[in-house]
GROMACS .gro file of C-alpha atoms in nm:
model
  290
    1MET     CA    1  -3.002  -1.746  -1.582
    2MET     CA    2  -2.814  -1.977  -1.307
    3THR     CA    3  -2.440  -2.040  -1.500
    4SER     CA    4  -2.217  -2.128  -1.245
    5ASN     CA    5  -2.080  -2.508  -1.179
    6LYS     CA    6  -2.197  -2.458  -0.794
    7PRO     CA    7  -2.498  -2.709  -0.728
    8ILE     CA    8  -2.847  -2.467  -0.768
    9VAL     CA    9  -3.118  -2.489  -0.447
   10ARG     CA   10  -3.461  -2.386  -0.572
   11LEU     CA   11  -3.679  -2.158  -0.329
   12ALA     CA   12  -4.063  -2.114  -0.437
   13ASP     CA   13  -4.296  -1.867  -0.252
   14GLN     CA   14  -4.616  -2.103  -0.089
   15PRO     CA   15  -4.798  -1.960   0.144
   16ARG     CA   16  -5.079  -2.256   0.149
   17TYR     CA   17  -5.078  -2.595   0.141
   18ASP     CA   18  -5.266  -2.560  -0.215
   19PRO     CA   19  -5.199  -2.895  -0.446
   20GLU     CA   20  -5.213  -2.718  -0.752
   21SER     CA   21  -4.981  -2.456  -0.693
   22ILE     CA   22  -4.763  -2.714  -0.497
   23ARG     CA   23  -4.786  -2.904  -0.837
   24GLN     CA   24  -4.672  -2.604  -1.080
   25HIS     CA   25  -4.359  -2.537  -0.865
   26ALA     CA   26  -4.240  -2.834  -0.847
   27LYS     CA   27  -4.283  -2.911  -1.226
   28ARG     CA   28  -4.105  -2.570  -1.279
   29MET     CA   29  -3.837  -2.718  -1.050
   30PHE     CA   30  -3.807  -3.016  -1.151
   31GLU     CA   31  -3.792  -2.915  -1.546
   32ALA     CA   32  -3.521  -2.670  -1.473
   33ASP     CA   33  -3.296  -2.852  -1.338
   34GLY     CA   34  -3.327  -3.144  -1.545
   35LEU     CA   35  -3.477  -3.402  -1.393
   36ARG     CA   36  -3.574  -3.730  -1.599
   37VAL     CA   37  -3.858  -3.940  -1.479
   38ARG     CA   38  -4.091  -3.975  -1.880
   39GLY     CA   39  -4.146  -4.368  -1.828
   40LYS     CA   40  -3.890  -4.426  -1.505
   41THR     CA   41  -4.059  -4.545  -1.192
   42VAL     CA   42  -4.002  -4.315  -0.929
   43PHE     CA   43  -3.986  -4.388  -0.510
   44VAL     CA   44  -4.126  -4.087  -0.365
   45LYS     CA   45  -4.024  -4.110   0.010
   46PRO     CA   46  -4.251  -3.801   0.256
   47SER     CA   47  -4.140  -3.817   0.635
   48PHE     CA   48  -4.490  -3.959   0.833
   49VAL     CA   49  -4.349  -3.956   1.199
   50TYR     CA   50  -4.670  -4.047   1.335
   51PRO     CA   51  -5.002  -4.099   1.300
   52ALA     CA   52  -5.200  -3.819   1.338
   53ARG     CA   53  -5.461  -3.636   1.165
   54PRO     CA   54  -5.354  -3.230   1.010
   55PRO     CA   55  -5.352  -2.952   1.135
   56LEU     CA   56  -5.194  -3.153   1.462
   57ASN     CA   57  -4.913  -3.274   1.273
   58ILE     CA   58  -4.826  -2.971   1.100
   59GLY     CA   59  -4.511  -2.861   1.171
   60VAL     CA   60  -4.403  -3.222   1.248
   61ASN     CA   61  -4.475  -3.430   0.894
   62THR     CA   62  -4.495  -3.377   0.515
   63GLN     CA   63  -4.855  -3.252   0.442
   64PRO     CA   64  -5.056  -3.451   0.172
   65ALA     CA   65  -5.102  -3.114  -0.061
   66VAL     CA   66  -4.731  -3.155  -0.111
   67VAL     CA   67  -4.697  -3.531  -0.129
   68GLY     CA   68  -5.016  -3.497  -0.369
   69GLY     CA   69  -4.865  -3.204  -0.553
   70VAL     CA   70  -4.533  -3.352  -0.636
   71CYS     CA   71  -4.702  -3.694  -0.708
   72ALA     CA   72  -4.918  -3.514  -1.004
   73ALA     CA   73  -4.619  -3.323  -1.117
   74LEU     CA   74  -4.393  -3.663  -1.156
   75LYS     CA   75  -4.701  -3.802  -1.362
   76ASP     CA   76  -4.738  -3.434  -1.575
   77LEU     CA   77  -4.369  -3.470  -1.686
   78GLY     CA   78  -4.420  -3.867  -1.771
   79ALA     CA   79  -4.328  -4.084  -1.497
   80ARG     CA   80  -4.465  -4.415  -1.562
   81ARG     CA   81  -4.535  -4.513  -1.214
   82VAL     CA   82  -4.526  -4.324  -0.847
   83GLN     CA   83  -4.410  -4.477  -0.556
   84VAL     CA   84  -4.511  -4.339  -0.218
   85ALA     CA   85  -4.294  -4.515   0.069
   86GLU     CA   86  -4.296  -4.458   0.459
   87ASP     CA   87  -4.327  -4.590   0.790
   88CYS     CA   88  -4.437  -4.429   1.131
   89LEU     CA   89  -4.327  -4.481   1.467
   90ALA     CA   90  -4.625  -4.599   1.635
   91GLY     CA   91  -4.820  -4.915   1.472
   92PRO     CA   92  -4.816  -5.041   1.134
   93SER     CA   93  -4.714  -4.816   0.818
   94GLN     CA   94  -5.062  -4.805   0.680
   95ALA     CA   95  -5.156  -4.620   1.049
   96GLY     CA   96  -4.961  -4.352   0.875
   97PHE     CA   97  -5.064  -4.334   0.579
   98LEU     CA   98  -5.474  -4.324   0.700
   99ALA     CA   99  -5.427  -4.091   0.976
  100MET     CA  100  -5.205  -3.800   0.741
  101GLY     CA  101  -5.489  -3.843   0.500
  102VAL     CA  102  -5.288  -3.910   0.231
  103LEU     CA  103  -5.446  -4.153   0.018
  104PRO     CA  104  -5.703  -3.975  -0.168
  105TYR     CA  105  -5.410  -3.762  -0.277
  106LEU     CA  106  -5.245  -4.061  -0.438
  107ARG     CA  107  -5.566  -4.197  -0.605
  108GLY     CA  108  -5.510  -4.250  -0.998
  109VAL     CA  109  -5.172  -4.111  -0.940
  110ALA     CA  110  -4.941  -4.294  -0.698
  111GLU     CA  111  -4.915  -4.595  -0.520
  112PRO     CA  112  -4.870  -4.633  -0.107
  113VAL     CA  113  -4.580  -4.851  -0.034
  114TYR     CA  114  -4.592  -4.972   0.345
  115LEU     CA  115  -4.237  -4.960   0.403
  116HIS     CA  116  -4.292  -5.236   0.746
  117GLU     CA  117  -4.381  -5.524   0.509
  118GLU     CA  118  -4.159  -5.467   0.235
  119PRO     CA  119  -3.902  -5.678   0.122
  120ARG     CA  120  -3.545  -5.553   0.166
  121GLN     CA  121  -3.191  -5.603   0.024
  122VAL     CA  122  -2.834  -5.548   0.212
  123VAL     CA  123  -2.657  -5.298   0.073
  124SER     CA  124  -2.270  -5.210   0.188
  125VAL     CA  125  -2.133  -4.873   0.210
  126ALA     CA  126  -1.786  -4.824   0.174
  127ASP     CA  127  -1.572  -4.659   0.417
  128ALA     CA  128  -1.853  -4.642   0.637
  129LEU     CA  129  -1.760  -4.440   0.922
  130VAL     CA  130  -2.025  -4.652   1.210
  131GLU     CA  131  -2.236  -4.899   0.943
  132SER     CA  132  -2.117  -5.054   0.624
  133GLU     CA  133  -2.428  -5.254   0.590
  134PHE     CA  134  -2.775  -5.145   0.540
  135ARG     CA  135  -3.141  -5.334   0.526
  136MET     CA  136  -3.285  -5.127   0.279
  137PRO     CA  137  -3.603  -5.121   0.075
  138ARG     CA  138  -3.561  -5.323  -0.266
  139LYS     CA  139  -3.820  -5.104  -0.430
  140LEU     CA  140  -3.614  -4.813  -0.376
  141MET     CA  141  -3.288  -4.980  -0.486
  142ASP     CA  142  -3.477  -5.056  -0.839
  143ALA     CA  143  -3.625  -4.759  -0.896
  144ASP     CA  144  -3.472  -4.543  -1.164
  145VAL     CA  145  -3.548  -4.227  -1.026
  146PHE     CA  146  -3.503  -4.158  -0.616
  147VAL     CA  147  -3.783  -3.818  -0.471
  148SER     CA  148  -3.722  -3.685  -0.129
  149LEU     CA  149  -3.958  -3.496   0.039
  150PRO     CA  150  -3.859  -3.359   0.415
  151LYS     CA  151  -4.032  -3.176   0.645
  152ILE     CA  152  -3.809  -2.842   0.734
  153LYS     CA  153  -3.771  -2.888   1.158
  154VAL     CA  154  -3.525  -2.908   1.436
  155ASN     CA  155  -3.447  -3.232   1.614
  156MET     CA  156  -3.350  -3.322   1.947
  157PHE     CA  157  -3.107  -3.559   1.870
  158ALA     CA  158  -2.974  -3.479   1.527
  159THR     CA  159  -2.990  -3.143   1.558
  160VAL     CA  160  -3.196  -3.048   1.209
  161THR     CA  161  -3.444  -3.309   1.018
  162LEU     CA  162  -3.425  -3.209   0.666
  163SER     CA  163  -3.338  -3.484   0.315
  164VAL     CA  164  -3.033  -3.613   0.454
  165LYS     CA  165  -3.179  -3.719   0.785
  166ASN     CA  166  -3.491  -3.859   0.614
  167HIS     CA  167  -3.346  -4.140   0.529
  168ILE     CA  168  -3.406  -4.304   0.858
  169GLY     CA  169  -3.750  -4.318   0.796
  170LEU     CA  170  -3.666  -4.601   0.518
  171LEU     CA  171  -3.483  -4.855   0.814
  172LEU     CA  172  -3.680  -5.104   0.951
  173GLN     CA  173  -3.755  -4.987   1.355
  174PRO     CA  174  -3.424  -5.223   1.473
  175ASP     CA  175  -3.252  -5.118   1.244
  176ARG     CA  176  -3.300  -4.743   1.374
  177LEU     CA  177  -3.173  -4.806   1.735
  178THR     CA  178  -2.867  -4.917   1.611
  179ASN     CA  179  -2.620  -4.641   1.682
  180HIS     CA  180  -2.896  -4.413   1.744
  181HIS     CA  181  -2.691  -4.150   2.000
  182TYR     CA  182  -2.385  -4.030   2.020
  183ASN     CA  183  -2.265  -4.187   1.670
  184LEU     CA  184  -2.633  -4.109   1.496
  185HIS     CA  185  -2.499  -3.812   1.271
  186LYS     CA  186  -2.265  -4.072   1.187
  187LYS     CA  187  -2.511  -4.306   1.097
  188ILE     CA  188  -2.695  -4.074   0.905
  189THR     CA  189  -2.425  -3.964   0.715
  190ASP     CA  190  -2.345  -4.371   0.651
  191LEU     CA  191  -2.705  -4.430   0.564
  192TYR     CA  192  -2.780  -4.169   0.304
  193ARG     CA  193  -2.505  -4.302   0.066
  194THR     CA  194  -2.676  -4.601   0.018
  195ARG     CA  195  -2.898  -4.402  -0.216
  196VAL     CA  196  -2.857  -4.046  -0.279
  197PRO     CA  197  -3.197  -3.882  -0.406
  198ASP     CA  198  -3.194  -3.788  -0.733
  199TYR     CA  199  -3.403  -3.459  -0.549
  200VAL     CA  200  -3.561  -3.325  -0.260
  201VAL     CA  201  -3.889  -3.136  -0.238
  202ALA     CA  202  -3.883  -3.000   0.138
  203ASP     CA  203  -4.180  -2.883   0.273
  204ALA     CA  204  -4.117  -2.548   0.446
  205VAL     CA  205  -4.467  -2.432   0.384
  206MET     CA  206  -4.483  -2.512   0.798
  207ALA     CA  207  -4.172  -2.573   0.971
  208GLY     CA  208  -4.127  -2.668   1.317
  209GLU     CA  209  -3.956  -2.575   1.622
  210GLY     CA  210  -3.887  -2.632   1.997
  211GLN     CA  211  -3.937  -3.022   2.104
  212GLY     CA  212  -3.881  -3.181   1.733
  213PRO     CA  213  -3.895  -3.418   1.628
  214MET     CA  214  -4.205  -3.577   1.783
  215HIS     CA  215  -4.365  -3.263   1.895
  216ALA     CA  216  -4.215  -2.958   1.683
  217ASP     CA  217  -4.434  -2.668   1.721
  218PRO     CA  218  -4.534  -2.531   1.389
  219VAL     CA  219  -4.381  -2.207   1.251
  220PRO     CA  220  -4.491  -2.085   0.939
  221LEU     CA  221  -4.221  -2.004   0.638
  222GLY     CA  222  -4.416  -1.981   0.327
  223LEU     CA  223  -4.200  -2.190   0.136
  224LEU     CA  224  -4.085  -2.507  -0.096
  225LEU     CA  225  -3.747  -2.577  -0.142
  226GLY     CA  226  -3.610  -2.814  -0.424
  227SER     CA  227  -3.265  -2.937  -0.551
  228ALA     CA  228  -3.097  -3.182  -0.712
  229ASN     CA  229  -2.858  -3.196  -0.454
  230GLY     CA  230  -2.999  -3.287  -0.139
  231LEU     CA  231  -2.646  -3.139   0.105
  232ALA     CA  232  -2.650  -2.832  -0.078
  233ALA     CA  233  -3.064  -2.815   0.005
  234ASP     CA  234  -2.959  -2.896   0.403
  235VAL     CA  235  -2.753  -2.606   0.362
  236VAL     CA  236  -3.004  -2.345   0.274
  237ALA     CA  237  -3.265  -2.484   0.493
  238SER     CA  238  -3.025  -2.480   0.804
  239ARG     CA  239  -2.978  -2.118   0.722
  240LEU     CA  240  -3.355  -2.078   0.696
  241MET     CA  241  -3.398  -2.251   0.996
  242GLY     CA  242  -3.143  -2.026   1.172
  243TYR     CA  243  -2.844  -2.272   1.189
  244GLU     CA  244  -2.492  -2.253   1.007
  245PRO     CA  245  -2.405  -2.571   0.860
  246ASP     CA  246  -2.098  -2.623   1.038
  247GLU     CA  247  -2.360  -2.687   1.348
  248VAL     CA  248  -2.525  -3.011   1.195
  249ASP     CA  249  -2.291  -3.266   1.203
  250HIS     CA  250  -2.409  -3.498   0.961
  251LEU     CA  251  -2.355  -3.214   0.638
  252ARG     CA  252  -1.993  -3.156   0.790
  253TYR     CA  253  -1.926  -3.564   0.797
  254LEU     CA  254  -2.085  -3.591   0.398
  255ALA     CA  255  -1.907  -3.341   0.277
  256GLU     CA  256  -1.560  -3.515   0.380
  257THR     CA  257  -1.697  -3.776   0.201
  258GLY     CA  258  -1.665  -3.630  -0.134
  259LEU     CA  259  -2.057  -3.528  -0.130
  260GLY     CA  260  -2.081  -3.175  -0.216
  261SER     CA  261  -1.950  -2.881   0.065
  262HIS     CA  262  -2.156  -2.752   0.357
  263ARG     CA  263  -2.013  -2.393   0.308
  264ARG     CA  264  -2.334  -2.157   0.197
  265GLN     CA  265  -2.096  -1.985  -0.012
  266ASP     CA  266  -2.067  -2.318  -0.253
  267VAL     CA  267  -2.425  -2.272  -0.281
  268GLU     CA  268  -2.622  -2.098  -0.537
  269VAL     CA  269  -2.975  -1.993  -0.444
  270ASP     CA  270  -3.278  -1.930  -0.713
  271GLY     CA  271  -3.512  -1.724  -0.507
  272ALA     CA  272  -3.254  -1.590  -0.282
  273GLU     CA  273  -3.425  -1.257  -0.162
  274LEU     CA  274  -3.681  -1.537   0.031
  275VAL     CA  275  -3.364  -1.695   0.218
  276GLU     CA  276  -3.329  -1.291   0.368
  277ALA     CA  277  -3.695  -1.243   0.391
  278ARG     CA  278  -3.844  -1.559   0.558
  279ARG     CA  279  -3.524  -1.660   0.776
  280ARG     CA  280  -3.611  -1.732   1.127
  281ARG     CA  281  -3.436  -1.872   1.435
  282LEU     CA  282  -3.643  -2.103   1.526
  283VAL     CA  283  -3.650  -2.220   1.848
  284ARG     CA  284  -3.438  -2.508   1.919
  285PRO     CA  285  -3.530  -2.869   2.176
  286ARG     CA  286  -3.436  -2.804   2.498
  287THR     CA  287  -3.221  -3.132   2.622
  288ASP     CA  288  -3.213  -3.067   2.967
  289LEU     CA  289  -3.354  -3.296   3.266
  290ASP     CA  290  -3.603  -3.095   3.317
   0.00000   0.00000   0.00000
């Protein structure tokens, strides 16, 4: 039984994209960490980078079985309303949902939210590093509970794409471009603090290596990763990918803001044996001009 005051990251053995198994694992994680959703509106944010039918994007996008399984778990625990919100880099938001084949998983369980057409509100960030205001989806800011569903993969611009980086997809396309250069890690840090997730369930059934985020090659890790602390989740996910947290600037910046620690020894892992058993040094993206 976990008794320390450290944030807990939970790992579950998940070798296949089986929505019913994912549903049961997610439900156990939520219950173990005391996530309260009964009677509440839950905003769920997966990662649909670009519209493509699985399995072409299996190392890039959060897969439909993960989205469907987690949403079903939330309904099992009494959520009144579950909203699945995302955009994509090519075409309107609807293209991502249709191409991913995720809509059948949502039928009778959750409603799609197409972020490119959603009303926005300006959210301010105190002591910002580079951006003090963001136009955020109103439904996110009004929701009772926020659950982030990132895909674990490498990223040639931000080192890794995990729960913290998943926030970039909440922005309208023009707003993503500001500071999307040498200040990107600081932008991600500011953006994350607009609304910190109440829970993270990361898709590590198949991770992504190589030329992420758009062209990551799939690597089987066979895991689901869950935590009520997004920073802690990313610390453990980085370890699984063969990165030390100090290599990921936005994790270090977030720790400096007081949201937690980015040191591995400050995170407790339920299923720690799976970290060493499944840990891989993922192929890192080439950034040379060739």
